[in-house]
Coordinates of N, CA and C in Angstrom, one line a residue:
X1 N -38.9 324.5 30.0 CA -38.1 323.7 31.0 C -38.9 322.6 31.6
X2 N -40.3 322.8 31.6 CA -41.1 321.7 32.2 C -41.4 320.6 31.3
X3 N -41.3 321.3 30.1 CA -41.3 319.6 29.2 C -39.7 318.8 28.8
X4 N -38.9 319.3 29.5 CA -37.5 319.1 29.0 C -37.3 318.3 30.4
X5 N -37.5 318.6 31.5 CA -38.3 317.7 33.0 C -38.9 316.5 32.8
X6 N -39.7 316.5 32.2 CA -40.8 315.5 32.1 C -39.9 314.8 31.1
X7 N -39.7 315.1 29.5 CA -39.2 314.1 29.6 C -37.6 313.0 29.6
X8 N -36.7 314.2 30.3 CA -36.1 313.1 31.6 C -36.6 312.2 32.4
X9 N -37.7 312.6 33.1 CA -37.9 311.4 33.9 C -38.4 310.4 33.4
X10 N -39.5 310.5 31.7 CA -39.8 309.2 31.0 C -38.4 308.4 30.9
X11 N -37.3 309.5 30.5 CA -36.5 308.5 29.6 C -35.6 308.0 30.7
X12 N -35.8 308.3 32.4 CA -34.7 307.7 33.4 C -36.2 306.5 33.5
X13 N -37.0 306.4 33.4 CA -38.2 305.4 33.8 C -38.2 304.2 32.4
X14 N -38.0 304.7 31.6 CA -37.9 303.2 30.4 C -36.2 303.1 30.2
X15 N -35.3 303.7 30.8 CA -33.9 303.2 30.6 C -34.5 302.1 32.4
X16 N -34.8 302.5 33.0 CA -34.7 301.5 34.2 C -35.3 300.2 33.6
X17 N -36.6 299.9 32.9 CA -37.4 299.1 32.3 C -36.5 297.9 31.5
X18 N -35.6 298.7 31.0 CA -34.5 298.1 29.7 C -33.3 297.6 30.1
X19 N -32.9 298.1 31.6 CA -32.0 297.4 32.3 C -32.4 296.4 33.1
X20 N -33.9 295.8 33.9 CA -34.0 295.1 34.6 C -35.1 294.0 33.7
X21 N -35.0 294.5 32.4 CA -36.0 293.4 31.7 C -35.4 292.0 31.8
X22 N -34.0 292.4 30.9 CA -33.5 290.4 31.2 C -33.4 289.5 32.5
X23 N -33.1 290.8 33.8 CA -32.7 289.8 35.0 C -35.0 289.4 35.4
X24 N -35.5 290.2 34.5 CA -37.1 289.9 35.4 C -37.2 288.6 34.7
X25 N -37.1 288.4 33.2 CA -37.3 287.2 31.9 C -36.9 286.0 32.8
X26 N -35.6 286.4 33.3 CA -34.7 285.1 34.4 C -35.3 284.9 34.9
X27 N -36.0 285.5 35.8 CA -36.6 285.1 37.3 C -37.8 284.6 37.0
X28 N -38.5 284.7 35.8 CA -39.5 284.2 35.5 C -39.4 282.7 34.8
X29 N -38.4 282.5 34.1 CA -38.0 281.6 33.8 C -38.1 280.3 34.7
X30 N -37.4 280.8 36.3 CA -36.8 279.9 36.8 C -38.4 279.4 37.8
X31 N -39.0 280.7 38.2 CA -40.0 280.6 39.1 C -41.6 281.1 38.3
X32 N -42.1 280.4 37.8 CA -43.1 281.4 36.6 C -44.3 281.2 37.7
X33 N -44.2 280.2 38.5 CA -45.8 280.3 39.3 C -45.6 281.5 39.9
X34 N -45.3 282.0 40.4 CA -44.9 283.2 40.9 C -46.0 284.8 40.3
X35 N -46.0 284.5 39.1 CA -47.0 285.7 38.7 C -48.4 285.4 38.6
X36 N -48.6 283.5 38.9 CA -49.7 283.3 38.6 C -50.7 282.7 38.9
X37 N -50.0 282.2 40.5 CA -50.8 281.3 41.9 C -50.8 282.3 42.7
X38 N -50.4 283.7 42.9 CA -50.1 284.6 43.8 C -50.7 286.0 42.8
X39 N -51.7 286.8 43.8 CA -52.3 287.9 43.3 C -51.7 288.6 44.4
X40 N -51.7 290.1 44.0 CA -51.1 291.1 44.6 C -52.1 291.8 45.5
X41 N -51.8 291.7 46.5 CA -53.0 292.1 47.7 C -52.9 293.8 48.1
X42 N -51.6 294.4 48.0 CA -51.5 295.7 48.0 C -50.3 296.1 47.7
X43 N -49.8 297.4 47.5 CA -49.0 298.0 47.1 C -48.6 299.1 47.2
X44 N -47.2 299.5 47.5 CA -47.3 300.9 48.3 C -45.6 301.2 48.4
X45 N -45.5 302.5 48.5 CA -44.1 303.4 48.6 C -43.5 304.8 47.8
X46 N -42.4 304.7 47.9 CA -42.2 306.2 47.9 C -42.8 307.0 46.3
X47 N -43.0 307.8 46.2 CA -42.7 308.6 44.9 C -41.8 309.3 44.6
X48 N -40.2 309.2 45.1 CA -39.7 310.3 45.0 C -38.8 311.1 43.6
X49 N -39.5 311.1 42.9 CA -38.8 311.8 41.6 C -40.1 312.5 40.9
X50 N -40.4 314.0 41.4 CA -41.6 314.3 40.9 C -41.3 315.9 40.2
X51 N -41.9 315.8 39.4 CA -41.6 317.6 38.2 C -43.2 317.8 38.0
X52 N -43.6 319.2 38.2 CA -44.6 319.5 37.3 C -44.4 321.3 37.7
X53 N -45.4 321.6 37.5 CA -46.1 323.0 37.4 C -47.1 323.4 38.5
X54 N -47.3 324.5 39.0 CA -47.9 325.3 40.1 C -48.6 326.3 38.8
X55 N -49.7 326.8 39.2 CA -50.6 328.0 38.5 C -51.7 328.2 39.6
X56 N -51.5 329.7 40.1 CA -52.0 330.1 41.0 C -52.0 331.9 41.0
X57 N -53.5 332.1 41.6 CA -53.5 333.4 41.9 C -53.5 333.7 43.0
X58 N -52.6 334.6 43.3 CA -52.5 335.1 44.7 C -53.4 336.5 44.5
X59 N -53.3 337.4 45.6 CA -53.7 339.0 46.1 C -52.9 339.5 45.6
X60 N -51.6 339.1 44.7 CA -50.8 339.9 44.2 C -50.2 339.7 42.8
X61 N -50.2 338.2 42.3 CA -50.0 338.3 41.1 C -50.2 336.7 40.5
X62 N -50.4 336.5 39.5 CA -50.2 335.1 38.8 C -49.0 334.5 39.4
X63 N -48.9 333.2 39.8 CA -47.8 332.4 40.2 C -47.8 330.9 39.1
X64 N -47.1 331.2 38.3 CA -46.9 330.2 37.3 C -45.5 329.9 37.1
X65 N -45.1 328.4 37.6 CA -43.9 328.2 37.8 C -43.5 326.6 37.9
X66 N -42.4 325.8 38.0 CA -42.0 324.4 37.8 C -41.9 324.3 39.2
X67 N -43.0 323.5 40.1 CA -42.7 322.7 40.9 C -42.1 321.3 41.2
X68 N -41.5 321.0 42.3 CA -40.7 319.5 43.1 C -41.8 319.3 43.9
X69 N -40.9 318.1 44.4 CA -41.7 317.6 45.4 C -41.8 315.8 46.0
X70 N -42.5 315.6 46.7 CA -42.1 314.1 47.0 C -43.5 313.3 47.3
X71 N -43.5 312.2 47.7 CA -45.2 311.8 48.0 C -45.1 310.2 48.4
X72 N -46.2 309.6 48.5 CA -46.0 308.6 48.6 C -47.9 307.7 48.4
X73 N -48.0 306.8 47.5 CA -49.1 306.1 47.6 C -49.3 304.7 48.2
X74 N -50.6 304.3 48.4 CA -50.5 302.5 48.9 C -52.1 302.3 48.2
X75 N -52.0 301.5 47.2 CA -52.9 300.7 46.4 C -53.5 299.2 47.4
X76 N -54.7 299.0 48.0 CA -55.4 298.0 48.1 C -56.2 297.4 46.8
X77 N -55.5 296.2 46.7 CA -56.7 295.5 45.1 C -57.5 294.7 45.4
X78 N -58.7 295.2 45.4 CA -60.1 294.2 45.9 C -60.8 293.6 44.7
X79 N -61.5 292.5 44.7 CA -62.1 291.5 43.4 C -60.6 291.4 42.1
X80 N -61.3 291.9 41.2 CA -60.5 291.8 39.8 C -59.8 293.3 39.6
X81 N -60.9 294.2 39.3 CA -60.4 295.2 39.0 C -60.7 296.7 40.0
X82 N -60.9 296.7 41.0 CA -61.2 297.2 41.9 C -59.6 298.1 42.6
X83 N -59.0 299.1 42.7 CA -58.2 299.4 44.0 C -58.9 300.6 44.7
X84 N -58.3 300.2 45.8 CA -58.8 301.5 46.7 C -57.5 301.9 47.6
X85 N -57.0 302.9 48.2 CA -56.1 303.1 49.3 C -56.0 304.6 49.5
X86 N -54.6 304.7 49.7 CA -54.6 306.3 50.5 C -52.9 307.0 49.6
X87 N -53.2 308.7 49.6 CA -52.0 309.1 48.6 C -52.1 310.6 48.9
X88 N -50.5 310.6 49.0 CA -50.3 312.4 49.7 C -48.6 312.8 49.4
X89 N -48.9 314.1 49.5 CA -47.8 314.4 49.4 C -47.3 315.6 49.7
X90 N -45.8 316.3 49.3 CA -46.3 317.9 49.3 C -45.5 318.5 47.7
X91 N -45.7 319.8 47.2 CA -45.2 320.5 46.3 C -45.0 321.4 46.3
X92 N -43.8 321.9 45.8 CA -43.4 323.7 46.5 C -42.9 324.2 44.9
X93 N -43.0 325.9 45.0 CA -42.8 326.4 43.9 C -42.0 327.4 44.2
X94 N -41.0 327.8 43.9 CA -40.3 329.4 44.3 C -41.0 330.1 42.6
X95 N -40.9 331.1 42.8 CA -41.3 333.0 42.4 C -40.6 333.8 42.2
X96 N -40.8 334.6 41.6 CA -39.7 336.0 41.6 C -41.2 337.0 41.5
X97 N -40.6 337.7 42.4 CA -41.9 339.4 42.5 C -40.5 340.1 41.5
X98 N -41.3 341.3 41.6 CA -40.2 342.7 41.1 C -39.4 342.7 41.5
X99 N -39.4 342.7 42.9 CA -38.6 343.0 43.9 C -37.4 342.2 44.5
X100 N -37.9 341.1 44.3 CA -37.3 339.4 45.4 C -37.6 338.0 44.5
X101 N -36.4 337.1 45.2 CA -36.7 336.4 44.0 C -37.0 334.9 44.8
X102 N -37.3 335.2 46.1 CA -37.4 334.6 47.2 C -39.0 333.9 47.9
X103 N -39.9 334.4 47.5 CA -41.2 334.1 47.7 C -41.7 332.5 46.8
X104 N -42.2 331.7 47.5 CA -42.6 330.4 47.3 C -43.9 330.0 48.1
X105 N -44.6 329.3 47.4 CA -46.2 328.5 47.2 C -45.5 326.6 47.5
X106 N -46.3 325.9 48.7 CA -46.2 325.3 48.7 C -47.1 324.5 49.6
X107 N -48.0 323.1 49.2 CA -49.0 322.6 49.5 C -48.8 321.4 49.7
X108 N -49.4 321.1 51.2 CA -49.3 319.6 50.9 C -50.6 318.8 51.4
X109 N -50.7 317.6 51.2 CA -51.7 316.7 50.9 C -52.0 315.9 51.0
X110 N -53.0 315.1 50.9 CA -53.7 313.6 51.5 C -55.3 312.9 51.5
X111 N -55.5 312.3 50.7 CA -56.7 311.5 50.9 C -56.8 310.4 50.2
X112 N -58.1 309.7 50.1 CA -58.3 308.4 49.7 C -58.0 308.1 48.3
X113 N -58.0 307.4 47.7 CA -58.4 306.9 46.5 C -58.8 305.8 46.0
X114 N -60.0 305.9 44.6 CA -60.6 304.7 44.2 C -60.7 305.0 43.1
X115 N -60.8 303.9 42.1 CA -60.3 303.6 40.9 C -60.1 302.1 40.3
X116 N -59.6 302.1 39.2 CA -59.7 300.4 38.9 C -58.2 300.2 38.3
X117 N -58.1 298.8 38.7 CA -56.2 298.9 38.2 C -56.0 297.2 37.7
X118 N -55.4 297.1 36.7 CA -55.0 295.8 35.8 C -53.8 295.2 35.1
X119 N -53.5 293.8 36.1 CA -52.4 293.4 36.1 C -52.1 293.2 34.6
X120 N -51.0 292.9 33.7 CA -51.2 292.3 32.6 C -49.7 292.0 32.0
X121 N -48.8 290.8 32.1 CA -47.5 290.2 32.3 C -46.8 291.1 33.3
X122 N -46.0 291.9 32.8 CA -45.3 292.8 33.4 C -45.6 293.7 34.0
X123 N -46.6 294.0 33.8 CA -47.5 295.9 33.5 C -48.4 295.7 34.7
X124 N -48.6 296.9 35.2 CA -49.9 297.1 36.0 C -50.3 298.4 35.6
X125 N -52.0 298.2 35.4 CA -52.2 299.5 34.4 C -53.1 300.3 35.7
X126 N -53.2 301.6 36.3 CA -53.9 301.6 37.0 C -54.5 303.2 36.6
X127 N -55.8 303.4 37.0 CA -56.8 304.8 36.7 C -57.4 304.8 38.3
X128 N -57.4 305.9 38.9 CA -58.2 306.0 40.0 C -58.3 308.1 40.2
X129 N -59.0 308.0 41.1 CA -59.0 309.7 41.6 C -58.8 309.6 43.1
X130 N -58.3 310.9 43.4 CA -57.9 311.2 44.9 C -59.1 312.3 45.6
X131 N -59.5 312.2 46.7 CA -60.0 313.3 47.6 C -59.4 313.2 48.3
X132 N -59.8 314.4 49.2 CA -58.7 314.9 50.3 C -58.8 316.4 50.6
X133 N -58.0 316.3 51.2 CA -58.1 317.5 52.1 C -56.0 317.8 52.1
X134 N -55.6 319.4 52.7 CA -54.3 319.6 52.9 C -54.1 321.3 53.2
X135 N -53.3 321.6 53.4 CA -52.9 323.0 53.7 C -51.6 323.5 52.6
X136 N -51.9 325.2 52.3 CA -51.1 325.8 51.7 C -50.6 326.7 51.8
X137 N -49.3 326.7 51.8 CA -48.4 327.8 52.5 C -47.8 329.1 51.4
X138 N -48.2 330.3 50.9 CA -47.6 331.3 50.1 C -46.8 332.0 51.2
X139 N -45.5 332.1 51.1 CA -44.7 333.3 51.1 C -44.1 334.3 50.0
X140 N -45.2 335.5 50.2 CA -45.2 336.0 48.5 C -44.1 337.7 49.6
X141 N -43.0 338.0 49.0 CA -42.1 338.9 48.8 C -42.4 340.2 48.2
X142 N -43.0 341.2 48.6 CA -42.8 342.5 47.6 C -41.5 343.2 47.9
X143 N -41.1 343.2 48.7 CA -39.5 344.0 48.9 C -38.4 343.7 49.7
X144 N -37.0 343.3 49.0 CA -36.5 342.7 50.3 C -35.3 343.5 49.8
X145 N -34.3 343.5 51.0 CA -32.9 343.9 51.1 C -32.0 343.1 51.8
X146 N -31.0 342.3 50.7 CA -30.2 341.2 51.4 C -31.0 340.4 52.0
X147 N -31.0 339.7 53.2 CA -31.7 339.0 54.2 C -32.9 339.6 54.9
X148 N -33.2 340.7 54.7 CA -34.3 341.5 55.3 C -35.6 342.0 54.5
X149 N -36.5 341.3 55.1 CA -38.1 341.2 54.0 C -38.7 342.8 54.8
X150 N -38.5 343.6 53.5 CA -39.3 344.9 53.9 C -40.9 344.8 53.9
X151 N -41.4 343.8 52.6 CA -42.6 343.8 52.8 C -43.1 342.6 52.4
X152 N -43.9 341.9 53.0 CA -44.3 340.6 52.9 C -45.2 340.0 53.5
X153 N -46.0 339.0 52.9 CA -47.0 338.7 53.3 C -46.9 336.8 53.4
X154 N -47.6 336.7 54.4 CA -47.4 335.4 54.4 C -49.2 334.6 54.4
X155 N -49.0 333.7 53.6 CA -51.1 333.3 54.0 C -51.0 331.7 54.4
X156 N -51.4 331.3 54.9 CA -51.6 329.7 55.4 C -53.3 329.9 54.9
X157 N -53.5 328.8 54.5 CA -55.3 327.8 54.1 C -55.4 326.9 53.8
X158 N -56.5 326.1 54.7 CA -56.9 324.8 54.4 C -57.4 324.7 52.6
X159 N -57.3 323.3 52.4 CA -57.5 323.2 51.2 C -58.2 321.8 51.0
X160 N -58.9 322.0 50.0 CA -59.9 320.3 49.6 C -59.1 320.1 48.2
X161 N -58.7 319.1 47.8 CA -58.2 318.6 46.6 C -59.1 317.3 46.1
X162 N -58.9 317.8 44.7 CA -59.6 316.6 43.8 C -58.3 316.0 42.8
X163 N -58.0 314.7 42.7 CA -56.8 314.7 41.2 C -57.1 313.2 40.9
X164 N -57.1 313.5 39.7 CA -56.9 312.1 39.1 C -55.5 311.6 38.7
X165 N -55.2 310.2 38.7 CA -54.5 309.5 38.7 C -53.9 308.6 37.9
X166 N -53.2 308.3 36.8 CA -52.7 307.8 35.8 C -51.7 307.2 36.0
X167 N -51.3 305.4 36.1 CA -49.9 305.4 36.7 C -49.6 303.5 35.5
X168 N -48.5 303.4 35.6 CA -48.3 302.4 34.8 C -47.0 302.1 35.7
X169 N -47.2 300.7 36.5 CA -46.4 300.0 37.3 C -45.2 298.6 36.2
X170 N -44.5 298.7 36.4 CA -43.5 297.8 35.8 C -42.7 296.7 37.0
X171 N -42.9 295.7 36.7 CA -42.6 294.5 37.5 C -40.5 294.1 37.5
X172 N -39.9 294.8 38.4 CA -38.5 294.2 37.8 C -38.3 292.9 38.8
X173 N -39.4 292.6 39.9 CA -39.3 291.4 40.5 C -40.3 291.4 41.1
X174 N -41.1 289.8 41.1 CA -42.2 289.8 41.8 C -42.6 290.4 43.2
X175 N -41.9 291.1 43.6 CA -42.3 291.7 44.5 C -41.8 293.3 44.6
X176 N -40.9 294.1 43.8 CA -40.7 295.3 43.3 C -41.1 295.7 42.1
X177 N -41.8 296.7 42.3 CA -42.0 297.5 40.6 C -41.7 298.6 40.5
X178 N -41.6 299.4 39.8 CA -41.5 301.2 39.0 C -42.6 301.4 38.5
X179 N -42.6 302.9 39.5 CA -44.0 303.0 38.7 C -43.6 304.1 38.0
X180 N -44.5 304.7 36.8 CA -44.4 306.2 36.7 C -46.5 306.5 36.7
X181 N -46.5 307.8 36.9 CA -47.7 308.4 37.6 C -47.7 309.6 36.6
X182 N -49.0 310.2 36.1 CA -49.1 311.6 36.0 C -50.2 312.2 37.2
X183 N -50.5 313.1 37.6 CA -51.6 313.6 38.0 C -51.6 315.0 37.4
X184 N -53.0 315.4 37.9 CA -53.5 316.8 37.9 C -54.3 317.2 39.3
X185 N -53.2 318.0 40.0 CA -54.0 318.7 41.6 C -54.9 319.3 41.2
X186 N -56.0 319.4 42.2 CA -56.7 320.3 41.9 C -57.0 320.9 43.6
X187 N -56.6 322.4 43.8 CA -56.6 322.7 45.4 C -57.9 323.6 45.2
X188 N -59.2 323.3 46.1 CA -59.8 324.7 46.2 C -60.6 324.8 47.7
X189 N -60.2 326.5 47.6 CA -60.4 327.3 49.1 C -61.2 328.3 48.5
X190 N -62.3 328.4 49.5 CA -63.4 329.1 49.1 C -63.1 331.0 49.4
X191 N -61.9 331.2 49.9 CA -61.2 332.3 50.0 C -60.7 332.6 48.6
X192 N -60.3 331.8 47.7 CA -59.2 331.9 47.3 C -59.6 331.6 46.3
X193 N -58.4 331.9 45.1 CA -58.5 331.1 43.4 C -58.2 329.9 43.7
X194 N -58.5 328.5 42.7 CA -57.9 327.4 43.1 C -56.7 327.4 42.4
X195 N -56.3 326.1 42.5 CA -54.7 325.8 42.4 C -54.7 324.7 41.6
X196 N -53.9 324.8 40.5 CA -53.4 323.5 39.6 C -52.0 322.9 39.8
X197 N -52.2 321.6 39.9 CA -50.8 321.1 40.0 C -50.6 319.9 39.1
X198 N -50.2 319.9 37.6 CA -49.8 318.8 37.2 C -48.8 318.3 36.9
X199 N -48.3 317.1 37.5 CA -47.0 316.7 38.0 C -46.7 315.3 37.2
X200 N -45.6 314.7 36.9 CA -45.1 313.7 36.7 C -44.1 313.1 37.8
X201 N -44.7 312.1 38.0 CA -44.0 311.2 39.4 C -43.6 309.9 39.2
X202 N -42.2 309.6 39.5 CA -41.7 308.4 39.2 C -41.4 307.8 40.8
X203 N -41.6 306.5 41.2 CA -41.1 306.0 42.3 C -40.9 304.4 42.7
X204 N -40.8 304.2 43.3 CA -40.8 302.6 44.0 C -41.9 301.8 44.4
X205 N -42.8 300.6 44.0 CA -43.4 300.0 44.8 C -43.0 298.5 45.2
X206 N -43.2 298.1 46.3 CA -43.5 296.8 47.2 C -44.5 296.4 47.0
X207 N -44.6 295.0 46.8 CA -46.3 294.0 46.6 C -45.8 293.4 47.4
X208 N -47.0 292.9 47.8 CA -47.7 291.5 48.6 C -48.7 291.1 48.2

């Protein structure tokens, strides 16, 4: 189900590419200095179309499952190939115990990132990694009846994350693009197992 996810959102990310190619061709046509007396000083907005996977051990059992979720990045481009900025988000996973089918894992996040990223006609190709820090919420279910949790456990923990970053920006006007993104989370608590999260993220950016 997670690769049948993924790729829908490739193929909602190159049908977008295929619909706004001729009106971008136009606008280049009419204004071409436009991509080429003017450098993009930052960039930034939502991610909201994101699929991936959760793998985690809890005190009680393997949690491997298709997480959502939402986020948002902002790219600073310093010299040529230089970006730096800041990127967070959260992702949640529902579970089934034996018992309940109600217990969910969910983390969210934030820190810097640096990396190197390259304009090139249309494209912007970008590589960077994230640090950071965030918190993670399990509500793991061993027994419930109807609306009522006989047994359950609930855990909150800070968390340090490392992920790298893969994103390919598409220009449908000099000043909006689509991006799509892959990452790979990486959560670790010195209590705890760490946490993998690789996700596919499609969203919106603004230039200046």
């Amino acid at each position: 189900m997670l690769i049948k996810l993924c790729y829908k959102a490739i193929f909602f990310f190159f049908i977008c590419l295929l619909l706004n190619n001729n009106s971008f061709s136009q606008t280049q046509s009419v204004k071409p200095e436009l991509n080429t007396e003017k450098k993009e000083k930052y960039s930034g907005g939502m991610l909201f179309l994101q699929g991936g996977g959760i793998i985690y051990n809890n005190q009680h059992q393997q949690i491997k499952d298709i997480s959502y979720g939402f986020g948002g990045i902002l790219r600073i481009y310093l010299y040529k190939y230089l970006c730096v900025g800041i990127y967070g988000g959260t992702q949640k996973t529902n579970y089934h115990t034996q018992l309940s089918k109600n217990s969910y894992l969910q983390i969210g996040y934030g820190g810097v990132i640096v990396g190197g990223s390259l304009r090139k006609n249309n494209f912007r190709y970008s590589f960077s990694a994230c640090l950071g820090g965030g918190s993670m919420k399990n509500l793991h279910i061993e027994n419930q009846y109807k609306q009522t949790l006989l047994t359950s456990y609930l855990y909150k923990n800070p968390v340090f994350i490392v992920s790298p970053l893969l994103s390919v920006d598409y220009f449908i006007s000099p000043k909006i693009a689509l991006t799509l993104q892959g990452t790979c989370l990486f959560g670790i608590n010195a209590q705890q197992n760490p946490l993998y999260n690789p996700c596919l993220q499609i969203g919106i950016l603004f230039n200046h």
